[in-house]
C-alpha positions as semicolon CSV with decimal commas, in nm:
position;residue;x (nm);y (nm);z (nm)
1;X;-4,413;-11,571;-0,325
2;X;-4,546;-11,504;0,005
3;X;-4,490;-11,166;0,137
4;X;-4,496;-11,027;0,490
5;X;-4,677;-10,691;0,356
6;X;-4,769;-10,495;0,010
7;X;-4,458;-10,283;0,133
8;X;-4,247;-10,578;0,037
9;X;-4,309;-10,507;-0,336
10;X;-4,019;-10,337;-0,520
11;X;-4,239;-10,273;-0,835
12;X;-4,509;-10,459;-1,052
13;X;-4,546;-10,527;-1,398
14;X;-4,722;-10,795;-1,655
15;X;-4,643;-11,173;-1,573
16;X;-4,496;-11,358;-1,891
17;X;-4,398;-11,670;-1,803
18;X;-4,484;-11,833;-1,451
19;X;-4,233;-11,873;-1,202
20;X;-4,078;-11,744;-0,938
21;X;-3,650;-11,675;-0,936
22;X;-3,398;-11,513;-0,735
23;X;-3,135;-11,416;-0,811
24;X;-2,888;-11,119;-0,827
25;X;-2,947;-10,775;-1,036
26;X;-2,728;-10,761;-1,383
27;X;-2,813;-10,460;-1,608
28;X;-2,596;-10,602;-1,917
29;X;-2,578;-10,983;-2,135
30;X;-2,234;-10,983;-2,017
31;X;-2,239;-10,933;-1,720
32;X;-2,542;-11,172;-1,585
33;X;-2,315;-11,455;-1,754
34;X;-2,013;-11,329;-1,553
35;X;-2,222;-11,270;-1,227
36;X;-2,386;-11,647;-1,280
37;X;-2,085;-11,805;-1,231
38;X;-2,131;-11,736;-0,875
39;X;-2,486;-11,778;-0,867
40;X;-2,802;-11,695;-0,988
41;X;-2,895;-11,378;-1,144
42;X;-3,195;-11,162;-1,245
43;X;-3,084;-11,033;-1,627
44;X;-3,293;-10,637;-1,612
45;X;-3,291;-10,462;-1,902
46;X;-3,558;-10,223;-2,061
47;X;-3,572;-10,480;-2,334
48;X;-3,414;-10,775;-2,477
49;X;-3,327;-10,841;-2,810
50;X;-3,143;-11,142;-2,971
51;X;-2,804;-10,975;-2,896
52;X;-2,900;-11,049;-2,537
53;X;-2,887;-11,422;-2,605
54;X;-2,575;-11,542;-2,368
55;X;-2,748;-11,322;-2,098
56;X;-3,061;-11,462;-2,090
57;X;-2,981;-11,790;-2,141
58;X;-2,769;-11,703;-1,816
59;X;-2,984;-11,570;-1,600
60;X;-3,261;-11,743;-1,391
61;X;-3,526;-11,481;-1,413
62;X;-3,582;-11,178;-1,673
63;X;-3,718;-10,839;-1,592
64;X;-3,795;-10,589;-1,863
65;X;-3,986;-10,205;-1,834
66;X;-4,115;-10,263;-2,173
67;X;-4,268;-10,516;-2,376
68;X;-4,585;-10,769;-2,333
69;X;-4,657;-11,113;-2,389
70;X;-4,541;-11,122;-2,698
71;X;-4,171;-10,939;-2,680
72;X;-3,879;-11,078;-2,710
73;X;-3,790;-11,133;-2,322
74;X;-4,140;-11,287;-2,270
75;X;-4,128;-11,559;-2,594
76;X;-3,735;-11,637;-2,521
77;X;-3,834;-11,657;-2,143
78;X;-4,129;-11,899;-2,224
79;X;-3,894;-12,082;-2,502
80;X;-3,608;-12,147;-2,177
81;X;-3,849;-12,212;-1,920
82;X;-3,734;-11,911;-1,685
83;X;-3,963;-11,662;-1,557
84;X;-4,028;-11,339;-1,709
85;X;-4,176;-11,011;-1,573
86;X;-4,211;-10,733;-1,812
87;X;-4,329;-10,376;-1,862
88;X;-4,212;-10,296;-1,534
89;X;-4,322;-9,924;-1,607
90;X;-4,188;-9,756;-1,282
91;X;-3,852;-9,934;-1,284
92;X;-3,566;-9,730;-1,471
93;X;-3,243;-9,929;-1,570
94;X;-2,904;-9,785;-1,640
95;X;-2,553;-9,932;-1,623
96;X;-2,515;-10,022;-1,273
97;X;-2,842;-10,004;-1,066
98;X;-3,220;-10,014;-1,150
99;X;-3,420;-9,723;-1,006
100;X;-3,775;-9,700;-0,896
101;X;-3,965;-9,406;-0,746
102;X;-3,780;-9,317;-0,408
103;X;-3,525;-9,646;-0,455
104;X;-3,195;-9,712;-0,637
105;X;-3,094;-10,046;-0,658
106;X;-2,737;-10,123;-0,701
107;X;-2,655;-10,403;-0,971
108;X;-2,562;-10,772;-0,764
109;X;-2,868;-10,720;-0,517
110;X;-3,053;-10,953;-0,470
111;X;-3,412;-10,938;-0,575
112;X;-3,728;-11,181;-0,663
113;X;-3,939;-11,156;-0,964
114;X;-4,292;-11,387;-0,982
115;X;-4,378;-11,418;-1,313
116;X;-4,699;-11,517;-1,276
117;X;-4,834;-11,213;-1,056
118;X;-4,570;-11,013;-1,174
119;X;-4,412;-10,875;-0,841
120;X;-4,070;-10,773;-0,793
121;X;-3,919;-10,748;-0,456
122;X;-3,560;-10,670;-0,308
123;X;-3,436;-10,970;-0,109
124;X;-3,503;-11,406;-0,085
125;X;-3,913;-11,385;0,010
126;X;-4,078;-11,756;0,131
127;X;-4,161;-11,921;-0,183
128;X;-4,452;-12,187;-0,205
129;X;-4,674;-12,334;-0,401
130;X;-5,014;-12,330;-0,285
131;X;-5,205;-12,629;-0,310
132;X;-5,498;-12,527;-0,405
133;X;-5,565;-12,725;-0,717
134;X;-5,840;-12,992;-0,637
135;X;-5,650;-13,251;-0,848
136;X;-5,335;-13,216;-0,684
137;X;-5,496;-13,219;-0,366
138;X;-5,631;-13,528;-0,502
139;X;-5,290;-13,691;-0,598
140;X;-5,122;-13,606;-0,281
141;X;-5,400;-13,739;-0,072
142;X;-5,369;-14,070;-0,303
143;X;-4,928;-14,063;-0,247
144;X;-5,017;-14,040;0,154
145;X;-5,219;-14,315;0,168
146;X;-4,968;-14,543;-0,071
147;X;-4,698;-14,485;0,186
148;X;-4,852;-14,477;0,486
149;X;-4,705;-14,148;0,581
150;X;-4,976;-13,882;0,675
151;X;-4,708;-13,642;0,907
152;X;-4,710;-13,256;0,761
153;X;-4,457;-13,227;0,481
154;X;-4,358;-13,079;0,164
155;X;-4,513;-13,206;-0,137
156;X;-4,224;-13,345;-0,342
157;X;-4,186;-13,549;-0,043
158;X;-4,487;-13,674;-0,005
159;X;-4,492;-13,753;-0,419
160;X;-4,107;-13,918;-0,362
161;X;-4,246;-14,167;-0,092
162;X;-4,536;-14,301;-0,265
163;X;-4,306;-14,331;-0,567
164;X;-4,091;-14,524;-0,333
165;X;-4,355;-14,753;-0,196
166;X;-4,494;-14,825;-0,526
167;X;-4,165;-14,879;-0,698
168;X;-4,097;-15,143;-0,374
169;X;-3,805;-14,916;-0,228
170;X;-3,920;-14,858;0,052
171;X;-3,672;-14,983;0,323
172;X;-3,554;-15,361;0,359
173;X;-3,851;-15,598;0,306
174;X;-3,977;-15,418;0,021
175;X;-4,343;-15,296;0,004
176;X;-4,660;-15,418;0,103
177;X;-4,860;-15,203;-0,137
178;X;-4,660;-15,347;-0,452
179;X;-4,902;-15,644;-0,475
180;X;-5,166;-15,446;-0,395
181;X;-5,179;-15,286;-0,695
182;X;-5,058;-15,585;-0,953
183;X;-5,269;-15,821;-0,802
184;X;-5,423;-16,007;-1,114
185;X;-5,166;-16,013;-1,304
């Protein structure tokens, strides 16, 4: 997530599965699966267990003010693919709001957990993905030159064109780089 200031973060706890969601505050199972019907939610609870199922499998993010990498919310999380932040020791949950030091949160806010840094924050902060990763600097740089395309843009983009080119999609005529890279075959 990228963040205007520190100020921006709600709370922070223990990353346990990477990701970033946002999505709307539910304090029960029940009612993250009714609030996801309109959209995503974040299921926050002090701690999951397999009762919480429907709810979890609901929700797009988990939060949790207990636990570690190896609780319940943070194997389930891992096992769905969602993010997960837990021990979230300043945040207090009870039926309708969460509550931090100086800050209660009414359930259906909207907040953003990254479970990878483990920051929570109230509202829809920029998300990216920084490309900092030599090999996927590497692959991108390989997807501009397949299509020709070197303008500023975002990565799936860049990844989708190349595909394009390569796959001979790319507008009428087909592709020049096709035989390119079958030659001798």
């Amino acid at each position: 997530m990228a963040l205007d200031s520190l100020e921006d973060i709600l709370a922070r706890g223990l990353g346990a599965c990477p990701g970033v969601a946002v999505g709307r505050i539910a304090t029960t199972s029940d009612t993250a699966v009714r609030m996801a019907a309109a959209g995503p939610v974040i299921l926050v609870r002090p701690d999951t267990s397999p009762l919480d199922m429907h709810g979890l499998a609901a929700a797009a993010g988990i939060l949790t003010t207990r636990g570690g990498p190896a609780c319940h919310a943070a194997v389930v999380a891992r096992a769905l693919g969602k993010p997960a932040v837990v021990r979230v020791t300043d945040l207090s949950v009870d039926a309708t709001s969460i509550r931090t030091p100086g800050n209660t949160i009414p359930e259906g806010t909207l907040i953003a957990i990254d479970g990878t840094t483990g920051e929570v924050t109230v509202g829809n902060p920029h998300i990216y993905t920084p490309a900092t990763n030599p090999h996927l600097h590497r692959l991108l740089e390989w997807a501009d030159r397949a299509s020709g395309d070197h303008t500023p843009r975002e990565d799936t983009e860049r990844l989708t064109a190349a595909h394009s080119v390569l796959l001979g999609n790319a507008g009428s005529g087909g592709s020049t780089a096709r035989p390119r890279f079958c030659a001798g075959r």
